[in-house]
Backbone as ProteinMPNN parsed JSONL, in Angstrom:
{"seq_chain_A": "MTGIKAATIAILSVASLATAGCTTTQKTLAGAGIGGASGAVIGNAVGGSGGAVIGALGGGTVGAVAGRNMY", "coords_chain_A": {"N_chain_A": [[0.797, -1.22, 0.151], [0.494, 2.056, -0.936], [2.064, 5.139, 0.615], [0.597, 7.404, 0.287], [-2.099, 6.419, -0.098], [-2.333, 4.955, 2.27], [-2.382, 7.092, 4.078], [-4.643, 8.374, 3.354], [-6.741, 6.719, 3.658], [-6.512, 6.442, 6.553], [-7.037, 9.254, 7.287], [-9.728, 9.405, 6.42], [-10.639, 7.314, 8.141], [-10.521, 8.431, 10.718], [-11.963, 10.679, 10.507], [-14.452, 9.667, 10.043], [-14.87, 8.51, 12.689], [-14.75, 10.68, 14.161], [-16.732, 12.124, 13.466], [-19.218, 10.87, 14.494], [-22.353, 11.325, 15.74], [-22.564, 14.07, 15.347], [-23.679, 17.15, 14.304], [-25.157, 18.05, 11.027], [-24.223, 20.28, 10.079], [-21.799, 20.61, 11.705], [-20.512, 18.407, 10.692], [-20.089, 19.125, 7.925], [-18.414, 21.491, 8.21], [-16.122, 20.115, 9.603], [-15.431, 18.343, 7.483], [-14.666, 20.269, 5.701], [-12.621, 21.445, 6.653], [-10.633, 19.24, 7.345], [-10.313, 18.423, 4.626], [-9.557, 20.727, 3.25], [-6.971, 21.415, 4.764], [-5.572, 18.911, 4.139], [-5.611, 19.06, 1.174], [-4.057, 21.43, 0.863], [-1.601, 20.651, 1.815], [-0.952, 18.498, 0.138], [-1.108, 19.805, -2.524], [0.795, 21.857, -1.931], [3.105, 20.083, -2.032], [3.074, 19.074, -4.523], [2.679, 21.375, -6.453], [3.93, 23.841, -5.378], [3.592, 26.883, -3.676], [1.458, 28.021, -5.204], [0.107, 25.807, -6.027], [-0.718, 24.952, -3.489], [-2.676, 26.686, -2.638], [-4.729, 26.208, -4.349], [-5.034, 23.432, -4.134], [-6.147, 23.515, -1.297], [-8.414, 24.922, -1.796], [-9.774, 23.427, -3.558], [-9.714, 20.833, -2.035], [-10.949, 21.562, 0.445], [-13.782, 22.236, -0.459], [-14.396, 19.741, -1.658], [-14.155, 18.363, 0.729], [-16.018, 19.424, 2.391], [-18.346, 18.909, 1.094], [-18.331, 15.902, 1.129], [-18.414, 15.456, 3.948], [-20.819, 16.762, 4.777], [-22.502, 14.865, 3.436], [-22.15, 12.577, 4.854], [-23.072, 9.956, 6.929]], "CA_chain_A": [[0.084, -0.087, 0.065], [1.483, 3.413, -0.959], [2.018, 6.126, 1.663], [-0.638, 8.488, 0.005], [-3.141, 5.748, -0.179], [-2.581, 4.647, 3.539], [-2.689, 8.329, 4.605], [-6.123, 8.762, 2.742], [-7.419, 5.708, 4.494], [-6.367, 6.772, 8.103], [-7.653, 10.359, 7.441], [-11.25, 8.997, 6.286], [-11.285, 6.681, 9.144], [-10.413, 9.263, 11.811], [-13.019, 11.711, 10.356], [-15.799, 8.871, 10.246], [-15.193, 8.252, 13.97], [-14.981, 12.007, 14.843], [-17.933, 12.936, 13.295], [-20.288, 10.11, 14.881], [-23.142, 11.946, 16.626], [-22.373, 15.256, 15.04], [-24.96, 17.614, 13.408], [-24.925, 18.095, 9.576], [-23.432, 21.29, 9.908], [-20.644, 20.221, 12.189], [-19.749, 17.491, 9.741], [-19.678, 20.133, 6.75], [-17.384, 22.22, 8.465], [-15.005, 19.306, 9.856], [-15.016, 17.924, 6.294], [-14.03, 21.232, 4.879], [-11.212, 21.543, 7.523], [-9.936, 18.33, 6.865], [-10.018, 18.468, 2.976], [-8.742, 21.936, 2.881], [-5.646, 21.076, 5.185], [-4.942, 17.846, 3.192], [-5.321, 19.539, -0.341], [-3.026, 22.149, 1.087], [-0.465, 19.951, 1.863], [-0.539, 17.639, -1.193], [-1.056, 20.877, -3.39], [2.037, 22.423, -1.888], [4.015, 19.265, -2.469], [3.099, 19.003, -5.874], [2.916, 22.596, -7.222], [4.508, 24.783, -4.64], [2.728, 27.755, -3.047], [0.294, 28.157, -5.79], [-0.644, 24.492, -5.652], [-1.279, 24.763, -2.067], [-3.917, 27.385, -2.509], [-5.718, 25.41, -5.38], [-5.388, 22.231, -3.343], [-6.949, 24.015, -0.166], [-9.717, 25.274, -2.249], [-10.568, 21.993, -3.904], [-9.861, 19.807, -0.917], [-12.043, 22.034, 1.175], [-14.96, 22.074, -1.228], [-14.738, 18.24, -1.69], [-14.238, 17.652, 1.992], [-17.497, 19.963, 2.779], [-19.649, 18.06, 0.246], [-18.348, 14.788, 1.687], [-18.831, 15.681, 5.242], [-22.319, 16.956, 4.585], [-23.286, 13.675, 2.848], [-21.681, 11.572, 5.613], [-24.097, 9.333, 7.732]], "C_chain_A": [[0.986, 1.337, 0.04], [1.036, 4.314, 0.219], [0.714, 6.841, 1.644], [-2.055, 7.601, 0.509], [-3.368, 5.275, 1.584], [-3.073, 5.835, 4.544], [-4.253, 8.721, 4.461], [-7.029, 8.039, 3.62], [-7.399, 6.128, 6.001], [-7.167, 8.188, 7.98], [-9.429, 10.186, 7.555], [-11.577, 8.206, 7.309], [-11.506, 7.411, 10.551], [-11.772, 10.379, 11.521], [-14.272, 10.909, 10.402], [-15.796, 8.769, 11.771], [-15.38, 9.513, 14.754], [-16.2, 12.592, 14.521], [-19.252, 12.137, 13.699], [-20.951, 11.019, 15.828], [-23.3, 13.514, 16.407], [-23.641, 15.768, 14.195], [-24.245, 17.884, 12.018], [-23.933, 19.318, 9.399], [-21.843, 21.183, 10.621], [-19.707, 19.279, 11.26], [-19.321, 18.167, 8.522], [-18.483, 20.52, 7.132], [-16.056, 21.266, 8.939], [-14.413, 18.847, 8.621], [-14.216, 19.01, 5.59], [-12.621, 21.493, 5.488], [-10.355, 20.571, 7.163], [-9.295, 18.132, 5.461], [-9.367, 19.536, 2.762], [-7.094, 21.675, 3.339], [-4.85, 20.019, 4.134], [-4.632, 18.355, 1.735], [-4.212, 20.653, 0.0], [-1.669, 21.528, 0.939], [0.06, 19.289, 0.656], [-0.396, 18.79, -2.231], [0.511, 21.646, -3.144], [3.158, 21.227, -2.448], [4.171, 19.064, -3.926], [3.287, 20.139, -6.821], [3.373, 23.771, -6.273], [3.309, 25.584, -3.907], [1.363, 27.904, -3.854], [-0.403, 26.799, -5.831], [-1.306, 24.158, -4.365], [-2.668, 25.441, -2.065], [-4.896, 26.833, -3.309], [-6.045, 24.239, -4.672], [-6.228, 22.467, -2.087], [-8.305, 24.19, -0.643], [-10.51, 24.101, -2.696], [-10.883, 20.988, -3.022], [-10.919, 20.393, 0.125], [-13.491, 22.108, 0.731], [-15.471, 20.689, -1.245], [-14.916, 17.96, -0.291], [-15.593, 18.203, 2.651], [-18.64, 19.235, 2.276], [-19.63, 16.656, 1.026], [-18.746, 14.627, 3.054], [-20.356, 15.66, 5.393], [-23.123, 15.555, 4.394], [-22.795, 12.331, 3.909], [-22.618, 10.984, 6.836], [-23.364, 8.815, 8.976]], "O_chain_A": [[1.915, 1.62, 0.796], [-0.09, 4.278, 0.716], [-0.083, 6.93, 2.578], [-2.881, 8.03, 1.314], [-4.498, 5.275, 2.071], [-3.853, 5.707, 5.487], [-4.918, 9.276, 5.335], [-7.939, 8.586, 4.243], [-8.481, 6.092, 6.586], [-8.124, 8.208, 8.754], [-10.18, 10.643, 8.417], [-12.773, 8.207, 7.601], [-12.396, 7.12, 11.35], [-12.454, 10.778, 12.466], [-15.248, 11.518, 10.839], [-16.92, 8.979, 12.228], [-16.016, 9.534, 15.808], [-16.699, 13.48, 15.212], [-20.329, 12.603, 13.329], [-20.261, 11.521, 16.715], [-24.033, 14.18, 17.138], [-24.421, 15.047, 13.572], [-23.023, 17.932, 11.882], [-22.967, 19.272, 8.638], [-20.854, 21.655, 10.059], [-18.487, 19.378, 11.129], [-18.234, 17.848, 8.039], [-17.479, 20.065, 6.584], [-14.948, 21.703, 8.628], [-13.191, 18.85, 8.473], [-13.203, 18.721, 4.953], [-11.63, 21.724, 4.794], [-9.289, 20.914, 6.652], [-8.14, 17.793, 5.201], [-8.429, 19.399, 1.978], [-6.159, 21.711, 2.539], [-3.817, 20.253, 3.507], [-3.561, 18.107, 1.181], [-3.333, 20.674, -0.862], [-0.813, 21.842, 0.112], [1.198, 19.43, 0.207], [0.632, 18.67, -2.897], [1.246, 21.942, -4.087], [4.007, 21.562, -3.274], [5.267, 18.906, -4.466], [3.936, 19.992, -7.857], [2.972, 24.854, -6.701], [2.25, 25.038, -3.599], [0.285, 27.91, -3.259], [-1.617, 26.81, -5.631], [-2.196, 23.327, -4.181], [-3.66, 24.892, -1.586], [-6.05, 26.999, -2.914], [-7.232, 23.944, -4.537], [-7.042, 21.585, -1.814], [-9.266, 23.709, -0.042], [-11.649, 23.828, -2.316], [-11.927, 20.336, -3.039], [-11.73, 19.603, 0.609], [-14.37, 22.037, 1.59], [-16.627, 20.384, -0.955], [-15.896, 17.264, -0.028], [-16.224, 17.459, 3.402], [-19.677, 18.994, 2.894], [-20.672, 16.227, 1.523], [-19.431, 13.645, 3.339], [-21.009, 14.792, 5.971], [-24.121, 15.215, 5.029], [-23.137, 11.182, 3.633], [-22.832, 11.784, 7.747], [-23.987, 8.226, 9.86]]}, "name": "protein", "num_of_chains": 1, "seq": "MTGIKAATIAILSVASLATAGCTTTQKTLAGAGIGGASGAVIGNAVGGSGGAVIGALGGGTVGAVAGRNMY"}
């Protein structure tokens, strides 16, 4: 298993456990935070500071949608 794949699985597992019993708004905000931070780190590694900004925006958006739809 690659490092990125293992990290992704770990992040999703922690996010699932952390949002158990939370409201939809709390899940949305948590997803946006986790996605934005992850996107910024990965974007910075791939494309420097410009990549970090784009990664944070994309990751935050996807994280918010995923968190909102998490049951």
